[in-house]
């Protein structure tokens, strides 16, 4: 059997099943696609694809549907990810450019991706420990409190308040602010422990307690698990069409989506290359609640460095080329905003 023709038949089956939700037969393939062979030859190719586990017969009709293995081969053999149209690109850029801060950027991105794909969109907040420090600000609040503001290169802002045993000397606070930024600005946050460790020795003994308190609060902030945050949008899209994309019920999917640790694990396992689009299909997610879904993700970040991931979750019967294009496009605009 011709290998290229078999792939053409599989591609046609996937495209028709995605479009119609109905099992696909050889006659329909011959009528809808210029495969250049007879329905009998297509039936032979379909029989070989079924024997190889790439398609299956859901019931006694003559139609076939792709399996997880068939979707995987289809995705792996996509020669290119089709680009979005110029109007779509302008709409994405215009919508995201109106964001006023990082929270707004993430919120707009997740809603936009859900709208583009009509699936569940997932955006992971930029990881604090993968970011670099842009500026560290110290702001006295009253006599005995000091506000520590950490601003990263990707626009993330973290604020912590220190309660002081005695009023802080404003000159000492100003000097500490300068020394902190000279020593730490531009460094990756994961490296700040070492960068800041010797800072207390540069101050008078009387000021050492304040300096250690500020350094300590910065280190504690970087160590907090709360940095791993994700935002979801479009869960209602899973129920469109009466949930016909799922064999039984969408409840296991919704329960899995509620467990952020599951999504964070998947995001962490998928490719680190900011330019790569990764796809987990069905059981490849290694979570029982997601066996009837596929997860398409890619990374985003400034200067080609992945600081977080963005993705789309939908049924196995999804428009893979379209979903991959949308995920990649929104990720690229996110990266441009962070780099700006």
Coordinates of C-alpha atoms in Angstrom, one line a residue:
X1 CA 0.0 0.0 0.0
X2 CA 1.2 3.5 -0.8
X3 CA 2.3 5.1 2.4
X4 CA 1.6 8.7 1.3
X5 CA -1.8 7.7 0.1
X6 CA -2.6 6.1 3.4
X7 CA -1.7 9.3 5.1
X8 CA -3.9 11.3 2.7
X9 CA -6.8 9.0 3.6
X10 CA -6.2 9.4 7.3
X11 CA -5.9 13.2 6.9
X12 CA -9.2 13.2 5.0
X13 CA -10.9 11.1 7.7
X14 CA -9.7 13.4 10.5
X15 CA -10.8 16.5 8.6
X16 CA -14.2 15.1 7.8
X17 CA -14.8 13.8 11.3
X18 CA -13.8 17.1 12.9
X19 CA -16.2 18.9 10.5
X20 CA -19.2 16.6 10.7
X21 CA -18.9 14.6 14.0
X22 CA -20.1 11.6 11.9
X23 CA -18.1 8.4 11.2
X24 CA -16.6 8.7 7.7
X25 CA -17.1 6.1 4.9
X26 CA -15.1 5.4 1.8
X27 CA -17.8 6.8 -0.5
X28 CA -17.8 10.1 1.3
X29 CA -14.1 10.3 1.1
X30 CA -14.1 9.7 -2.6
X31 CA -16.8 12.3 -3.1
X32 CA -15.3 15.1 -0.9
X33 CA -11.6 14.6 -1.5
X34 CA -9.4 14.4 -4.6
X35 CA -7.6 11.3 -3.6
X36 CA -7.2 10.0 -7.1
X37 CA -8.3 6.5 -6.4
X38 CA -11.6 4.5 -6.4
X39 CA -13.8 3.9 -3.3
X40 CA -12.6 0.3 -3.4
X41 CA -9.0 1.3 -3.1
X42 CA -9.9 3.8 -0.3
X43 CA -11.7 0.9 1.5
X44 CA -8.5 -1.2 1.3
X45 CA -6.5 1.7 2.7
X46 CA -9.1 2.2 5.5
X47 CA -8.8 -1.5 6.3
X48 CA -5.1 -1.2 6.7
X49 CA -5.4 1.9 8.8
X50 CA -7.9 0.1 11.0
X51 CA -5.6 -2.9 11.4
X52 CA -2.8 -0.5 12.4
X53 CA -4.9 1.1 15.1
X54 CA -5.2 4.5 13.4
X55 CA -9.0 4.4 12.9
X56 CA -11.9 2.4 14.4
X57 CA -15.5 1.5 13.7
X58 CA -17.6 2.9 16.6
X59 CA -20.6 0.8 15.6
X60 CA -21.9 -1.4 12.8
X61 CA -22.1 1.4 10.2
X62 CA -19.5 1.5 7.4
X63 CA -18.0 4.7 8.8
X64 CA -14.7 5.0 10.7
X65 CA -13.4 7.5 13.2
X66 CA -9.8 8.4 14.2
X67 CA -8.2 6.8 17.3
X68 CA -5.8 8.5 19.6
X69 CA -3.0 6.9 17.6
X70 CA -4.5 8.3 14.4
X71 CA -4.8 11.8 15.7
X72 CA -1.2 11.5 16.9
X73 CA 0.0 10.5 13.4
X74 CA -2.1 13.3 11.9
X75 CA -0.6 15.9 14.2
X76 CA 3.0 14.6 13.8
X77 CA 2.7 14.8 10.0
X78 CA 1.4 18.4 9.9
X79 CA 4.1 20.0 7.7
X80 CA 3.3 23.5 9.0
X81 CA 1.0 25.2 11.4
X82 CA -1.3 27.3 9.2
X83 CA -0.9 31.1 9.9
X84 CA -3.8 33.2 11.1
X85 CA -5.2 35.7 8.6
X86 CA -4.0 39.3 8.7
X87 CA -7.4 40.6 10.2
X88 CA -7.2 37.9 12.9
X89 CA -3.6 38.9 13.8
X90 CA -4.6 42.6 13.9
X91 CA -7.5 41.8 16.2
X92 CA -5.3 39.9 18.6
X93 CA -2.7 42.6 18.7
X94 CA -5.3 45.4 19.2
X95 CA -7.0 43.5 22.0
X96 CA -3.9 42.7 23.9
X97 CA -2.2 46.1 23.4
X98 CA -5.1 47.7 25.4
X99 CA -4.1 45.8 28.5
X100 CA -3.0 48.0 31.4
X101 CA -0.9 45.6 33.5
X102 CA 0.2 41.9 33.7
X103 CA -3.1 40.7 35.3
X104 CA -5.0 42.4 32.5
X105 CA -2.7 40.9 29.9
X106 CA -3.3 37.4 31.2
X107 CA -7.0 37.9 31.6
X108 CA -7.3 39.2 28.0
X109 CA -5.1 36.5 26.6
X110 CA -7.1 33.6 28.2
X111 CA -10.5 35.0 27.1
X112 CA -9.2 35.7 23.6
X113 CA -7.8 32.2 23.1
X114 CA -11.1 30.6 24.4
X115 CA -13.0 32.7 21.9
X116 CA -10.6 31.8 19.0
X117 CA -10.7 28.1 19.6
X118 CA -14.1 27.7 21.2
X119 CA -12.4 25.5 23.7
X120 CA -11.0 25.8 27.2
X121 CA -8.0 28.2 27.3
X122 CA -5.3 28.0 30.0
X123 CA -2.7 30.7 30.7
X124 CA 0.0 30.1 33.3
X125 CA 1.3 33.3 35.0
X126 CA 5.0 34.0 34.4
X127 CA 7.0 32.0 36.8
X128 CA 8.6 34.3 39.4
X129 CA 11.8 32.3 39.7
X130 CA 12.3 32.4 35.9
X131 CA 12.0 36.1 35.8
X132 CA 14.6 38.8 36.3
X133 CA 14.4 41.7 38.7
X134 CA 13.6 45.0 37.0
X135 CA 13.3 47.1 40.1
X136 CA 12.9 46.7 43.9
X137 CA 11.1 49.5 45.7
X138 CA 11.0 50.2 49.5
X139 CA 8.1 52.4 50.7
X140 CA 7.7 53.5 54.4
X141 CA 4.1 53.1 55.4
X142 CA 3.6 54.8 58.7
X143 CA 6.3 54.7 61.4
X144 CA 6.7 50.9 61.8
X145 CA 5.9 49.3 58.4
X146 CA 7.9 49.1 55.3
X147 CA 6.3 48.0 51.9
X148 CA 8.6 45.9 49.7
X149 CA 7.7 46.0 46.0
X150 CA 9.3 43.5 43.7
X151 CA 8.9 44.3 40.0
X152 CA 10.1 41.8 37.4
X153 CA 11.1 42.1 33.8
X154 CA 7.9 40.6 32.6
X155 CA 5.7 43.1 34.4
X156 CA 4.8 40.9 37.5
X157 CA 4.5 42.9 40.7
X158 CA 4.7 41.3 44.2
X159 CA 4.2 43.4 47.4
X160 CA 5.0 42.4 50.9
X161 CA 4.9 44.4 54.2
X162 CA 7.4 44.2 57.0
X163 CA 6.5 45.2 60.5
X164 CA 9.4 47.0 62.1
X165 CA 10.4 47.0 65.8
X166 CA 11.4 50.6 65.6
X167 CA 10.9 53.5 63.1
X168 CA 13.3 53.1 60.1
X169 CA 15.7 55.8 59.3
X170 CA 14.7 57.3 55.9
X171 CA 18.3 57.8 54.9
X172 CA 19.0 54.1 55.6
X173 CA 15.9 53.0 53.7
X174 CA 17.0 55.2 50.7
X175 CA 20.6 53.8 50.8
X176 CA 19.3 50.2 51.1
X177 CA 16.9 50.8 48.1
X178 CA 19.9 52.0 46.0
X179 CA 22.2 49.1 47.0
X180 CA 19.5 46.5 46.4
X181 CA 18.9 47.7 42.9
X182 CA 22.5 48.1 42.1
X183 CA 23.3 44.6 43.3
X184 CA 20.2 42.7 42.1
X185 CA 18.6 44.5 39.1
X186 CA 18.9 42.4 35.9
X187 CA 19.6 39.2 37.8
X188 CA 17.3 36.2 37.6
X189 CA 15.2 36.0 40.7
X190 CA 16.3 32.4 41.2
X191 CA 19.9 33.7 41.7
X192 CA 19.0 36.5 44.1
X193 CA 19.7 34.4 47.3
X194 CA 23.4 34.4 46.4
X195 CA 23.4 38.0 45.1
X196 CA 21.9 39.4 48.3
X197 CA 23.6 37.2 50.9
X198 CA 26.5 39.6 51.5
X199 CA 24.4 42.8 51.5
X200 CA 23.9 43.1 55.3
X201 CA 27.7 43.4 55.8
X202 CA 27.7 46.6 53.8
X203 CA 25.6 48.4 56.5
X204 CA 26.3 49.5 60.0
X205 CA 25.6 47.0 62.8
X206 CA 22.6 49.1 64.0
X207 CA 21.0 48.8 60.5
X208 CA 21.7 45.1 59.9
X209 CA 18.4 43.9 61.4
X210 CA 16.4 46.0 58.9
X211 CA 18.6 44.9 56.0
X212 CA 18.2 41.2 56.9
X213 CA 14.4 41.7 57.2
X214 CA 14.2 43.1 53.7
X215 CA 16.5 40.5 52.2
X216 CA 14.5 37.8 54.1
X217 CA 11.1 38.9 52.8
X218 CA 12.5 38.9 49.2
X219 CA 13.8 35.4 49.6
X220 CA 10.5 34.2 51.2
X221 CA 8.5 35.7 48.3
X222 CA 10.6 33.8 45.8
X223 CA 10.1 30.6 47.6
X224 CA 6.4 30.7 47.8
X225 CA 4.3 28.2 45.9
X226 CA 1.7 30.8 45.0
X227 CA 3.9 31.8 42.0
X228 CA 2.5 28.8 40.2
X229 CA -0.9 30.2 39.1
X230 CA -3.1 29.5 36.1
X231 CA -6.2 31.1 34.7
X232 CA -8.9 29.3 32.8
X233 CA -11.6 30.5 30.4
X234 CA -14.2 28.9 28.2
X235 CA -15.1 25.8 30.3
X236 CA -18.7 26.3 29.0
X237 CA -17.4 25.6 25.5
X238 CA -17.0 21.9 26.5
X239 CA -20.8 21.6 26.7
X240 CA -21.5 23.0 23.3
X241 CA -23.5 20.7 21.1
X242 CA -24.9 18.9 24.1
X243 CA -21.6 17.4 25.1
X244 CA -21.7 15.1 22.0
X245 CA -17.9 15.2 21.8
X246 CA -17.6 13.1 25.0
X247 CA -18.7 9.5 25.2
X248 CA -20.4 9.7 28.5
X249 CA -20.2 13.0 30.4
X250 CA -18.0 16.0 30.7
X251 CA -18.0 15.8 34.5
X252 CA -14.5 14.0 34.7
X253 CA -13.1 16.7 32.4
X254 CA -14.5 19.5 34.5
X255 CA -13.2 17.9 37.7
X256 CA -9.7 17.5 36.2
X257 CA -9.7 21.2 35.2
X258 CA -10.5 22.2 38.7
X259 CA -7.4 20.5 39.9
X260 CA -4.7 23.1 39.1
X261 CA -2.0 20.7 40.1
X262 CA -3.0 18.4 37.2
X263 CA -2.7 21.2 34.7
X264 CA 0.5 22.5 36.2
X265 CA 2.0 19.1 35.9
X266 CA 1.0 18.8 32.3
X267 CA 2.3 22.3 31.5
X268 CA 5.6 21.5 33.2
X269 CA 6.0 18.2 31.3
X270 CA 5.4 19.7 27.9
X271 CA 8.2 21.2 25.7
X272 CA 10.3 24.1 27.0
X273 CA 11.0 25.6 23.6
X274 CA 9.2 28.9 23.5
X275 CA 8.6 28.4 19.7
X276 CA 7.4 24.8 19.8
X277 CA 3.7 23.8 19.9
X278 CA 3.2 20.6 21.9
X279 CA 0.2 18.4 21.8
X280 CA -0.9 15.7 24.3
X281 CA -3.7 13.5 22.9
X282 CA -6.1 11.4 25.0
X283 CA -4.3 9.0 27.3
X284 CA -1.0 10.9 26.7
X285 CA -2.2 13.3 29.3
X286 CA -1.9 10.5 31.9
X287 CA -5.0 11.6 33.7
X288 CA -8.2 9.6 33.6
X289 CA -10.4 12.6 33.5
X290 CA -8.7 13.9 30.4
X291 CA -8.6 10.8 28.3
X292 CA -11.2 12.2 25.9
X293 CA -9.4 15.5 25.4
X294 CA -6.3 16.9 23.8
X295 CA -4.1 19.6 25.2
X296 CA -2.2 22.0 22.9
X297 CA 0.3 24.3 24.5
X298 CA 3.4 26.5 23.8
X299 CA 5.6 28.7 25.9
X300 CA 5.8 32.4 26.0
X301 CA 8.3 34.9 27.4
X302 CA 10.7 37.7 26.6
X303 CA 14.0 37.3 24.6
X304 CA 13.2 33.8 23.6
X305 CA 13.1 32.5 27.2
X306 CA 10.0 30.6 28.3
X307 CA 8.7 32.0 31.5
X308 CA 5.2 30.3 31.4
X309 CA 2.9 28.4 29.0
X310 CA -0.4 29.0 27.3
X311 CA -2.7 26.3 25.9
X312 CA -6.1 25.1 24.8
X313 CA -8.0 22.0 25.9
X314 CA -10.7 20.5 23.8
X315 CA -12.2 17.2 22.7
X316 CA -10.2 14.7 20.7
X317 CA -12.2 15.7 17.7
X318 CA -10.7 19.2 17.6
X319 CA -9.4 21.3 14.7
X320 CA -5.7 20.6 15.5
X321 CA -4.2 23.0 12.8
X322 CA -6.5 25.8 13.8
X323 CA -6.0 25.3 17.6
X324 CA -2.2 25.1 17.2
X325 CA -2.2 28.3 15.1
X326 CA -4.3 30.2 17.6
X327 CA -2.2 29.1 20.6
X328 CA 1.0 30.0 18.9
X329 CA -0.3 33.4 17.7
X330 CA -1.5 34.5 21.2
X331 CA 1.7 33.2 22.8
X332 CA 3.8 35.3 20.3
X333 CA 1.8 38.5 21.1
X334 CA 2.2 37.8 24.8
X335 CA 5.9 37.5 24.4
X336 CA 6.1 40.8 22.5
X337 CA 4.2 42.5 25.2
X338 CA 6.5 41.2 27.9
X339 CA 9.5 42.1 25.9
X340 CA 8.2 45.6 25.3

